[in-house]
Coordinates of C-alpha atoms and ligand atoms in Angstrom, one line a residue:
X1 CA -17.9 -9.9 9.8
X2 CA -14.5 -9.7 11.4
X3 CA -11.5 -11.2 9.7
X4 CA -10.5 -12.8 12.9
X5 CA -13.3 -15.4 12.3
X6 CA -11.1 -17.1 9.8
X7 CA -8.7 -18.0 12.6
X8 CA -11.4 -18.9 15.1
X9 CA -12.9 -21.3 12.4
X10 CA -9.5 -22.7 11.6
X11 CA -9.0 -23.6 15.2
X12 CA -12.4 -25.7 15.1
X13 CA -11.9 -27.2 11.6
X14 CA -8.2 -27.8 11.8
X15 CA -7.8 -28.1 15.6
X16 CA -4.6 -30.1 15.9
X17 CA -3.1 -29.0 12.5
X18 CA 0.4 -27.7 12.9
X19 CA 0.2 -23.8 12.7
X20 CA 3.3 -21.7 13.7
X21 CA 6.8 -22.7 13.1
X22 CA 10.3 -21.3 13.5
X23 CA 12.4 -23.1 10.8
X24 CA 11.2 -26.6 10.8
X25 CA 10.3 -26.5 14.5
X26 CA 6.6 -26.4 15.4
X27 CA 5.5 -23.9 18.0
X28 CA 1.8 -24.6 18.1
X29 CA -1.2 -26.0 16.4
X30 CA -4.2 -24.1 15.3
X31 CA -5.9 -24.5 18.6
X32 CA -2.8 -22.9 20.3
X33 CA -2.5 -20.2 17.6
X34 CA -6.2 -19.0 18.1
X35 CA -6.1 -19.3 21.9
X36 CA -3.0 -17.0 22.0
X37 CA -4.8 -14.5 19.7
X38 CA -7.9 -14.7 21.6
X39 CA -6.1 -14.1 25.0
X40 CA -4.0 -11.2 23.4
X41 CA -7.2 -9.6 22.1
X42 CA -8.7 -9.7 25.5
X43 CA -5.6 -8.2 27.0
X44 CA -6.0 -5.2 24.5
X45 CA -9.6 -4.9 25.5
X46 CA -9.6 -5.5 29.3
X47 CA -6.1 -4.4 30.4
X48 CA -5.4 -1.7 27.9
X49 CA -8.9 -0.7 27.5
X50 CA -8.6 -0.3 23.7
X51 CA -12.0 -0.2 21.9
X52 CA -12.8 -1.5 18.4
X53 CA -11.6 0.8 15.7
X54 CA -8.5 2.0 17.6
X55 CA -5.1 1.4 16.1
X56 CA -2.2 -0.8 17.2
X57 CA 1.1 -0.2 15.3
X58 CA 3.5 -3.1 14.9
X59 CA 7.3 -2.4 14.4
X60 CA 9.0 -5.7 14.4
X61 CA 11.1 -8.1 12.3
X62 CA 9.3 -11.3 11.2
X63 CA 8.5 -13.6 14.0
X64 CA 5.7 -15.9 15.0
X65 CA 4.7 -13.3 17.6
X66 CA 4.1 -10.9 14.7
X67 CA 1.3 -13.2 13.5
X68 CA -0.1 -13.5 17.1
X69 CA 0.0 -9.7 17.5
X70 CA -1.9 -9.3 14.2
X71 CA -4.6 -11.8 15.0
X72 CA -4.9 -10.6 18.7
X73 CA -5.5 -7.0 17.4
X74 CA -8.1 -8.3 15.1
X75 CA -9.8 -10.4 17.7
X76 CA -10.3 -7.1 19.8
X77 CA -11.6 -5.3 16.7
X78 CA -8.5 -3.1 16.3
X79 CA -6.9 -1.9 13.2
X80 CA -3.2 -2.8 12.8
X81 CA -0.6 -0.4 11.5
X82 CA 2.2 -2.6 10.2
X83 CA 5.4 -0.6 10.0
X84 CA 8.3 -1.8 7.8
X85 CA 11.0 -3.0 10.1
X86 CA 13.7 -1.3 7.9
X87 CA 12.3 2.2 8.5
X88 CA 14.1 5.1 10.3
X89 CA 12.7 5.8 13.7
X90 CA 11.6 9.3 12.4
X91 CA 9.5 7.6 9.7
X92 CA 7.9 5.2 12.3
X93 CA 7.1 8.3 14.5
X94 CA 5.3 9.8 11.5
X95 CA 3.1 6.7 11.2
X96 CA 2.4 6.6 14.9
X97 CA 1.4 10.4 14.9
X98 CA -0.7 10.3 11.8
X99 CA -2.6 7.1 12.6
X100 CA -3.0 8.2 16.3
X101 CA -2.1 4.6 17.3
X102 CA -3.0 4.0 20.9
X103 CA -0.6 1.1 21.2
X104 CA 2.7 0.0 19.8
X105 CA 4.2 -3.5 19.6
X106 CA 7.9 -3.1 19.1
X107 CA 10.6 -5.8 19.0
X108 CA 13.4 -5.6 21.6
X109 CA 16.0 -4.6 18.8
X110 CA 13.8 -1.5 17.8
X111 CA 12.6 -0.5 21.1
X112 CA 15.6 1.6 22.3
X113 CA 16.0 3.5 19.0
X114 CA 12.4 4.6 19.1
X115 CA 12.1 5.3 22.8
X116 CA 13.4 8.9 22.8
X117 CA 10.8 9.9 20.1
X118 CA 7.8 8.4 21.8
X119 CA 7.0 11.5 23.8
X120 CA 6.2 13.1 20.5
X121 CA 3.4 10.5 19.9
X122 CA 1.1 11.3 22.9
X123 CA -1.8 9.0 21.7
X124 CA 0.5 6.0 22.0
X125 CA -0.1 5.2 25.7
X126 CA 1.1 1.6 25.5
X127 CA 4.4 0.1 24.3
X128 CA 4.7 -3.5 24.5
X129 CA 7.6 -5.7 23.5
X130 CA 7.0 -9.3 22.6
X131 CA 8.5 -11.6 25.3
X132 CA 8.6 -8.9 28.0
X133 CA 6.5 -8.8 31.1
X134 CA 4.0 -6.5 29.6
X135 CA 3.4 -8.9 26.6
X136 CA 3.2 -11.8 29.0
X137 CA 0.6 -10.1 31.1
X138 CA -1.6 -9.4 28.1
X139 CA -1.3 -13.0 27.2
X140 CA -2.5 -14.1 30.6
X141 CA -5.9 -12.4 30.3
X142 CA -8.9 -14.7 30.0
X143 CA -9.5 -15.3 26.2
X144 CA -12.2 -13.5 24.4
X145 CA -15.0 -16.1 23.6
X146 CA -15.2 -14.8 20.1
X147 CA -13.7 -11.9 17.9
X148 CA -15.5 -8.6 18.6
X149 CA -17.9 -7.6 15.8
X150 CA -16.6 -5.6 12.9
X151 CA -18.4 -4.5 9.8
X152 CA -17.0 -5.2 6.3
X153 CA -16.0 -1.5 5.7
X154 CA -14.1 -1.3 9.1
X155 CA -10.4 -0.7 8.6
X156 CA -8.3 -3.7 9.5
X157 CA -4.9 -2.9 8.0
X158 CA -3.7 0.8 7.9
X159 CA -0.6 0.6 5.7
X160 CA 1.7 3.7 5.1
X161 CA 2.9 4.2 1.7
X162 CA 5.1 7.1 0.6
X163 CA 3.8 9.7 -1.8
X164 CA 5.8 11.5 -4.5
X165 CA 4.4 14.7 -3.1
X166 CA 4.2 15.4 0.6
X167 CA 4.0 13.0 3.4
X168 CA 3.3 9.2 3.4
X169 CA -0.4 8.3 3.3
X170 CA -2.2 5.7 5.5
X171 CA -4.0 3.3 3.1
X172 CA -7.2 2.1 4.7
X173 CA -7.6 -1.6 3.8
X174 CA -10.8 -3.0 5.3
X175 CA -12.1 -6.3 6.4
X176 CA -13.9 -6.7 3.1
X177 CA -10.7 -5.8 1.1
X178 CA -8.7 -8.6 2.9
X179 CA -11.6 -11.1 2.4
X180 CA -11.6 -10.3 -1.3
X181 CA -7.8 -10.7 -1.5
X182 CA -7.9 -14.0 0.3
X183 CA -10.6 -15.5 -2.1
X184 CA -8.7 -14.2 -5.1
X185 CA -5.6 -15.9 -3.9
X186 CA -7.5 -19.2 -3.7
X187 CA -9.3 -18.6 -7.0
X188 CA -6.5 -17.2 -9.2
X189 CA -3.1 -17.7 -7.6
X190 CA -3.1 -21.2 -5.8
X191 CA -5.1 -23.9 -4.0
X192 CA -4.1 -24.5 -0.4
X193 CA -4.6 -27.4 2.0
X194 CA -3.4 -28.2 5.5
X195 CA -0.3 -30.1 4.2
X196 CA 1.0 -26.8 2.6
X197 CA 3.3 -24.3 4.3
X198 CA 3.9 -20.6 3.6
X199 CA 7.3 -19.2 4.6
X200 CA 7.7 -15.6 5.3
X201 CA 10.9 -14.8 3.6
X202 CA 9.9 -11.2 2.9
X203 CA 8.4 -8.6 5.6
X204 CA 5.2 -9.7 7.1
X205 CA 4.3 -5.9 7.2
X206 CA 3.9 -6.2 3.5
X207 CA 2.6 -8.5 0.8
X208 CA 4.2 -11.6 2.3
X209 CA 2.3 -11.1 5.5
X210 CA -1.0 -10.5 3.8
X211 CA -0.7 -14.0 2.3
X212 CA -1.1 -15.5 5.7
X213 CA -4.9 -15.2 5.3
X214 CA -5.6 -17.9 2.7
X215 CA -3.2 -20.1 4.6
X216 CA -5.1 -19.5 7.9
X217 CA -8.3 -20.1 6.1
X218 CA -7.1 -23.5 4.9
X219 CA -5.3 -24.6 7.9
X220 CA -1.9 -24.6 6.3
X221 CA 1.5 -24.2 8.2
X222 CA 3.2 -20.8 8.7
X223 CA 7.0 -20.8 8.8
X224 CA 9.2 -18.0 9.9
X225 CA 12.8 -18.8 8.8
X226 CA 15.4 -18.9 11.7
X227 CA 17.1 -15.8 10.0
X228 CA 13.7 -14.0 9.9
X229 CA 14.3 -13.0 6.3
X230 CA 15.5 -14.0 2.9
X231 CA 18.5 -16.4 2.6
X232 CA 18.5 -18.6 -0.5
X233 CA 20.5 -21.6 1.1
X234 CA 18.2 -21.5 4.1
X235 CA 15.0 -21.5 2.0
X236 CA 16.3 -24.6 0.0
X237 CA 17.0 -26.4 3.3
X238 CA 13.6 -25.5 4.7
X239 CA 12.0 -26.7 1.3
X240 CA 13.6 -30.0 2.1
X241 CA 12.8 -30.2 5.8
X242 CA 9.2 -28.7 5.8
X243 CA 8.1 -29.7 2.2
X244 CA 5.2 -28.1 0.0
X245 CA 6.6 -24.7 0.7
X246 CA 5.1 -21.5 -0.9
X247 CA 6.3 -17.9 -0.6
X248 CA 5.8 -14.5 -1.9
X249 CA 9.0 -13.0 -3.2
X250 CA 9.8 -9.8 -5.1
X251 CA 11.6 -10.3 -8.5
X252 CA 15.1 -9.6 -7.0
X253 CA 14.6 -12.4 -4.4
X254 CA 13.3 -14.8 -7.1
X255 CA 16.4 -14.1 -9.2
X256 CA 18.8 -14.9 -6.2
X257 CA 16.9 -18.0 -5.3
X258 CA 16.8 -19.2 -8.9
X259 CA 20.7 -18.4 -9.2
X260 CA 21.3 -20.4 -6.1
X261 CA 19.3 -23.4 -7.1
X262 CA 20.8 -23.3 -10.6
X263 CA 24.4 -23.0 -9.5
X264 CA 24.1 -25.8 -6.9
X265 CA 21.9 -28.0 -8.9
X266 CA 19.7 -28.1 -5.9
X267 CA 16.5 -30.1 -5.9
X268 CA 13.4 -27.7 -6.0
X269 CA 10.8 -30.3 -5.4
X270 CA 10.3 -29.2 -1.9
X271 CA 8.8 -25.7 -3.1
X272 CA 5.3 -25.7 -4.1
X273 CA 4.6 -22.1 -5.4
X274 CA 6.6 -19.1 -5.7
X275 CA 4.4 -16.0 -6.1
X276 CA 6.3 -13.1 -7.4
X277 CA 5.2 -9.4 -7.9
X278 CA 5.7 -6.0 -6.5
X279 CA 8.0 -4.9 -9.3
X280 CA 8.9 -5.8 -12.9
X281 CA 10.2 -9.2 -13.7
X282 CA 12.4 -9.3 -16.7
X283 CA 11.5 -12.1 -19.2
X284 CA 15.0 -13.5 -19.2
X285 CA 14.8 -13.9 -15.4
X286 CA 11.4 -15.8 -15.4
X287 CA 12.6 -18.1 -18.2
X288 CA 15.6 -19.1 -16.2
X289 CA 13.4 -19.5 -13.2
X290 CA 11.1 -21.9 -15.0
X291 CA 14.1 -23.7 -16.5
X292 CA 15.8 -24.1 -13.1
X293 CA 12.7 -24.7 -10.8
X294 CA 9.9 -25.9 -13.1
X295 CA 6.2 -24.8 -13.1
X296 CA 6.2 -23.4 -9.6
X297 CA 5.7 -19.7 -10.4
X298 CA 2.8 -17.4 -10.4
X299 CA 2.9 -13.7 -10.9
X300 CA 0.6 -11.1 -9.2
X301 CA 0.2 -7.4 -9.8
X302 CA -1.2 -5.2 -7.1
X303 CA -0.4 -2.2 -5.2
X304 CA -0.9 -1.0 -1.4
X305 CA -4.2 0.5 -2.5
X306 CA -5.5 -2.9 -3.9
X307 CA -3.3 -5.2 -2.0
X308 CA -1.9 -8.1 -4.1
X309 CA -5.1 -8.1 -6.0
X310 CA -5.3 -6.5 -9.6
X311 CA -4.1 -9.3 -12.0
X312 CA -2.5 -12.5 -11.9
X313 CA -0.5 -14.7 -14.3
X314 CA -1.1 -18.3 -13.5
X315 CA 1.2 -21.3 -13.2
X316 CA -0.7 -22.8 -16.4
X317 CA -0.1 -19.7 -18.6
X318 CA 3.6 -19.7 -17.5
X319 CA 3.9 -23.3 -18.2
X320 CA 2.2 -23.3 -21.6
X321 CA 5.4 -22.9 -23.8
X322 CA 3.6 -24.1 -26.9
X323 CA 1.2 -21.3 -27.0
X324 CA 2.0 -19.0 -29.9
X325 CA 2.0 -15.9 -27.7
X326 CA 3.8 -17.3 -24.7
X327 CA 6.8 -14.9 -24.9
X328 CA 4.4 -11.9 -24.8
X329 CA 2.2 -13.4 -22.1
X330 CA 5.0 -14.1 -19.7
X331 CA 6.2 -10.4 -20.2
X332 CA 2.6 -9.4 -19.0
X333 CA 1.2 -9.3 -15.5
X334 CA -1.6 -11.6 -16.6
X335 CA -5.4 -11.1 -16.5
X336 CA -7.7 -9.5 -14.0
X337 CA -8.2 -11.5 -10.8
X338 CA -11.7 -12.9 -10.2
X339 CA -13.0 -10.2 -8.1
X340 CA -11.4 -7.2 -10.0
X341 CA -12.4 -5.2 -12.9
X342 CA -9.3 -3.9 -14.8
X343 CA -9.4 -1.1 -17.3
X344 CA -6.8 0.9 -19.3
X345 CA -8.1 4.5 -19.5
X346 CA -7.4 7.8 -21.0
X347 CA -6.9 10.9 -18.9
X348 CA -10.7 11.1 -18.1
X349 CA -10.8 7.4 -17.2
X350 CA -12.7 6.2 -20.4
X351 CA -11.8 2.8 -21.4
X352 CA -9.3 2.6 -24.3
X353 CA -9.4 -0.1 -27.1
X354 CA -7.2 -3.2 -26.8
X355 CA -3.4 -2.3 -27.5
X356 CA -3.7 1.4 -26.7
X357 CA -1.4 2.6 -23.7
X358 CA -3.1 4.5 -20.8
X359 CA -3.5 4.4 -17.1
X360 CA -4.3 1.2 -15.4
X361 CA -7.6 1.4 -13.3
X362 CA -9.2 -1.1 -11.1
X363 CA -12.6 -1.5 -9.3
X364 CA -13.8 -4.1 -6.9
X365 CA -14.0 -5.4 -3.3
X366 CA -10.1 -5.3 -3.0
X367 CA -9.8 -1.6 -3.5
X368 CA -9.1 0.5 -0.5
X369 CA -11.6 2.7 1.4
X370 CA -9.3 5.6 0.9
X371 CA -6.4 7.4 2.5
X372 CA -6.6 7.9 6.3
X373 CA -7.7 11.5 7.2
X374 CA -6.8 12.6 3.6
X375 CA -10.0 13.3 1.6
X376 CA -7.9 15.3 -1.0
X377 CA -5.5 12.5 -1.7
X378 CA -8.4 10.0 -1.7
X379 CA -10.4 12.0 -4.3
X380 CA -7.5 12.3 -6.6
X381 CA -7.0 8.4 -6.5
X382 CA -10.5 7.1 -6.3
X383 CA -12.6 8.6 -9.0
X384 CA -16.1 7.4 -10.0
X385 CA -15.5 4.1 -8.1
X386 CA -12.2 3.4 -9.8
X387 CA -8.8 3.3 -8.3
X388 CA -6.3 5.1 -10.6
X389 CA -3.1 3.1 -10.0
X390 CA -0.6 5.6 -11.6
X391 CA 0.7 2.7 -13.6
X392 CA 0.7 2.8 -17.3
X393 CA 0.1 -0.2 -19.5
X394 CA -2.2 -1.8 -22.3
X395 CA -4.6 -4.7 -22.4
X396 CA -4.6 -7.1 -25.3
X397 CA -7.7 -8.7 -26.9
X398 CA -7.6 -11.5 -24.3
X399 CA -7.4 -9.4 -21.3
X400 CA -3.7 -9.6 -20.7
X401 CA -2.2 -6.5 -19.0
X402 CA 1.3 -5.3 -19.9
X403 CA 2.8 -2.6 -17.7
X404 CA 4.9 -0.2 -19.7
X405 CA 6.1 2.2 -17.1
X406 CA 5.1 3.8 -13.9
X407 CA 3.7 7.3 -14.2
X408 CA 4.9 8.0 -10.7
X409 CA 8.7 8.2 -10.6
X410 CA 9.0 5.5 -7.8
X411 CA 12.2 3.6 -7.8
X412 CA 11.8 -0.1 -7.1
X413 CA 14.9 -1.5 -5.5
X414 CA 15.0 -5.1 -4.2
X415 CA 11.2 -5.1 -4.1
X416 CA 11.0 -1.9 -1.9
X417 CA 9.6 1.3 -3.2
X418 CA 11.7 4.4 -2.9
X419 CA 10.1 7.8 -3.5
X420 CA 12.6 10.1 -5.2
X421 CA 11.1 13.1 -3.3
X422 CA 12.1 11.8 0.1
X423 CA 15.8 11.1 -1.0
X424 CA 15.9 14.5 -2.7
X425 CA 14.7 16.3 0.4
X426 CA 17.3 14.5 2.6
X427 CA 20.2 15.4 0.1
X428 CA 19.0 19.0 -0.2
X429 CA 19.7 19.6 3.5
X430 CA 23.5 19.6 2.6
X431 CA 24.6 23.3 2.5
X432 CA 26.5 23.0 -0.6
X433 CA 23.9 21.1 -2.7
X434 CA 22.0 23.5 -5.0
X435 CA 19.7 21.0 -6.7
X436 CA 19.2 17.2 -6.8
X437 CA 17.1 14.8 -8.8
X438 CA 16.8 11.1 -8.2
X439 CA 16.2 8.5 -10.8
X440 CA 16.1 4.6 -10.9
X441 CA 18.8 2.9 -13.0
X442 CA 18.0 -0.6 -14.2
X443 CA 20.1 -3.2 -12.3
X444 CA 20.4 -6.9 -12.9
X445 CA 20.4 -7.6 -9.1
X446 CA 18.1 -5.2 -7.5
X447 CA 15.7 -4.5 -10.4
X448 CA 16.6 -0.8 -10.1
X449 CA 19.1 1.2 -7.9
X450 CA 18.8 4.9 -6.8
X451 CA 21.0 7.3 -8.6
X452 CA 21.3 10.8 -7.4
X453 CA 22.0 13.6 -9.9
X454 CA 23.6 16.5 -7.7
X455 CA 24.3 20.1 -8.7
X456 CA 26.8 21.7 -6.2
X457 CA 26.7 25.3 -5.4
X458 CA 29.1 27.5 -7.4
X459 CA 32.6 26.9 -6.3
X460 CA 31.9 24.1 -3.9
X461 CA 32.5 20.4 -4.0
X462 CA 30.4 17.9 -2.2
X463 CA 31.7 14.6 -0.9
X464 CA 29.4 11.5 -1.5
X465 CA 30.2 10.4 2.0
X466 CA 28.7 13.5 3.5
X467 CA 25.5 12.9 1.4
X468 CA 25.4 9.3 2.6
X469 CA 25.6 10.5 6.2
X470 CA 22.8 13.0 5.7
X471 CA 20.6 10.1 4.3
X472 CA 21.4 7.9 7.2
X473 CA 20.3 10.5 9.6
X474 CA 16.8 10.9 8.2
X475 CA 15.7 8.1 5.9
X476 CA 16.0 4.3 5.8
X477 CA 19.2 2.9 4.9
X478 CA 17.9 1.1 1.7
X479 CA 16.8 4.4 0.2
X480 CA 20.3 5.8 0.1
X481 CA 21.7 6.4 -3.5
X482 CA 24.0 3.7 -4.7
X483 CA 25.6 6.2 -7.2
X484 CA 26.1 10.0 -7.3
X485 CA 26.6 12.0 -10.5
X486 CA 27.8 15.5 -10.2
X487 CA 26.6 17.8 -13.1
X488 CA 26.5 21.6 -13.7
X489 CA 22.8 21.8 -14.1
X490 CA 19.6 19.7 -14.4
X491 CA 17.7 19.4 -17.7
X492 CA 14.3 21.1 -17.3
X493 CA 11.1 21.9 -19.2
X494 CA 9.5 25.3 -19.7
X495 CA 7.8 25.0 -16.3
X496 CA 11.1 24.4 -14.6
X497 CA 10.2 20.6 -13.9
X498 CA 13.2 18.3 -14.1
X499 CA 13.1 16.1 -17.1
X500 CA 13.8 12.8 -15.5
X501 CA 13.8 10.9 -18.9
X502 CA 16.7 13.0 -20.0
X503 CA 18.5 12.3 -16.8
X504 CA 17.9 8.5 -17.4
X505 CA 19.4 8.9 -20.9
X506 CA 22.3 10.9 -19.7
X507 CA 23.0 8.4 -17.0
X508 CA 23.0 5.4 -19.6
X509 CA 25.3 7.4 -21.9
X510 CA 27.8 8.2 -19.1
X511 CA 27.7 4.6 -18.1
X512 CA 28.4 3.4 -21.7
X513 CA 31.2 5.9 -21.9
X514 CA 32.7 4.2 -18.8
X515 CA 32.2 7.1 -16.4
Ligands
AMP1 P1 3.3 -1.0 -3.6 O1 2.1 -0.1 -3.5 O2 4.4 -0.8 -2.7 O3 2.9 -2.3 -3.5 O4 3.8 -0.8 -5.1 C1 3.0 -1.1 -6.1 C2 3.6 -0.8 -7.4 O5 4.6 -1.8 -7.7 C3 2.6 -0.9 -8.5 O6 1.8 0.2 -8.7 C4 3.5 -1.2 -9.8 O7 4.1 -0.1 -10.3 C5 4.5 -2.1 -9.2 N1 4.2 -3.5 -9.4 C6 3.5 -4.3 -8.5 N2 3.5 -5.6 -8.9 C7 4.2 -5.6 -10.2 C8 4.3 -6.6 -11.2 N3 3.9 -7.7 -11.1 N4 5.0 -6.2 -12.3 C9 5.6 -4.9 -12.5 N5 5.3 -3.9 -11.5 C10 4.6 -4.3 -10.4

């Protein structure tokens, strides 16, 4: 069954329930939302001649049209390629080329930057900008009577994640995966009804956008902030005017919201549920959150390959301060979500006893079908039916999972993943840089920040400003190092592999010494 049936059904069951909003202003009800998606879907099929299974990439900031574009694509049986709006045009080009997307929906603000590169994506025959004539024409098509048929294993969401080695990979998320994620939200994260509202304060191209499904299923309101993003003062105002507001937020955002609420003594009662995840949440921070905003939090642990759906730490457990192991539990990522099996395994994937540390594995209907056109990477990550997450952790006797570290060296800054290799490659294009290694440094505001250890060529000096310019020319702005440390050499093991643990220690020692 095609996911788009969720919206078609909501339009029958919750016909006049308010659906899309900008700020507190309602744009349409469920009937209007579904009708727009059904017309856009018809436009994809009848005017652009796109066939089920073909891809449409979306490169735009949060907006109600983003949701219409997603659902329009699913009505037509297409797979969407949601591209992070902060990416560099070259990174977007890679996703277009690799996915072979036949169409691109790009916001006005991004269109000009991308235009000169589009000749290098010959499959992409159609470029449409919401609000422009091309978009309006699609929306004038006679609506599809119903979503085109799709099977559960057909790809719905082709999401590009970076790899520590090589190029980004397209994660194939199927209709079945998204149904599983939706049901787990309703079973393990939160109940939803039409009075509720979800606000998109984080990018719709990521987890925040995925949470539109349970809210469509239940006929709840969808709110795009006027700012399009995360602004604590705006969110507090929205919670008052809209009410029963839920959101997904990275730990960094939660911390900023909590700081704002605590420092202003703001009333948090307009917030219903704040789901946090995507990176580590420090215990002190969630304690402060609970103190300032009450029992409004739920944690989830997931990854692009099993989106939002591996474990959850419920509101009830976070609230149960009297429990003898409360402190340990709030430091964990909770227990397996209802449709997931979770295991901590040894190198061969055999289950380890409670308390032992190993790689986190998961199995179930939320786990991706594989990496797009990359059987080798798929075979490494999906083995004997299990997804090997690359995260390291341990389970306790009650099934609570605590993450210890990430086996991959990904740096998570402000909820966004930054893969060292990409930054290292950008810095290594400087003629006077001999070697470079990227680590994450714990940071109270961002979770982690990117620190670059740089070895200059003999006799040369390298200016940080030049390194910054190199990064800006080829990778997204948020991936740029926030600090540079110039060293004579990098610590390495016998195989010549850089010892990042030693670099982290060195960074901490230098910081303690005031350098
Ligand atoms: P992504 O694929 O971009 O969603 O990143 C997924 C990675 O983020 C996971 O493999 C974990 O390393 C990390 N992560 C996700 N959720 C949590 C969480 N609740 N606590 C700690 N780390 C998390």
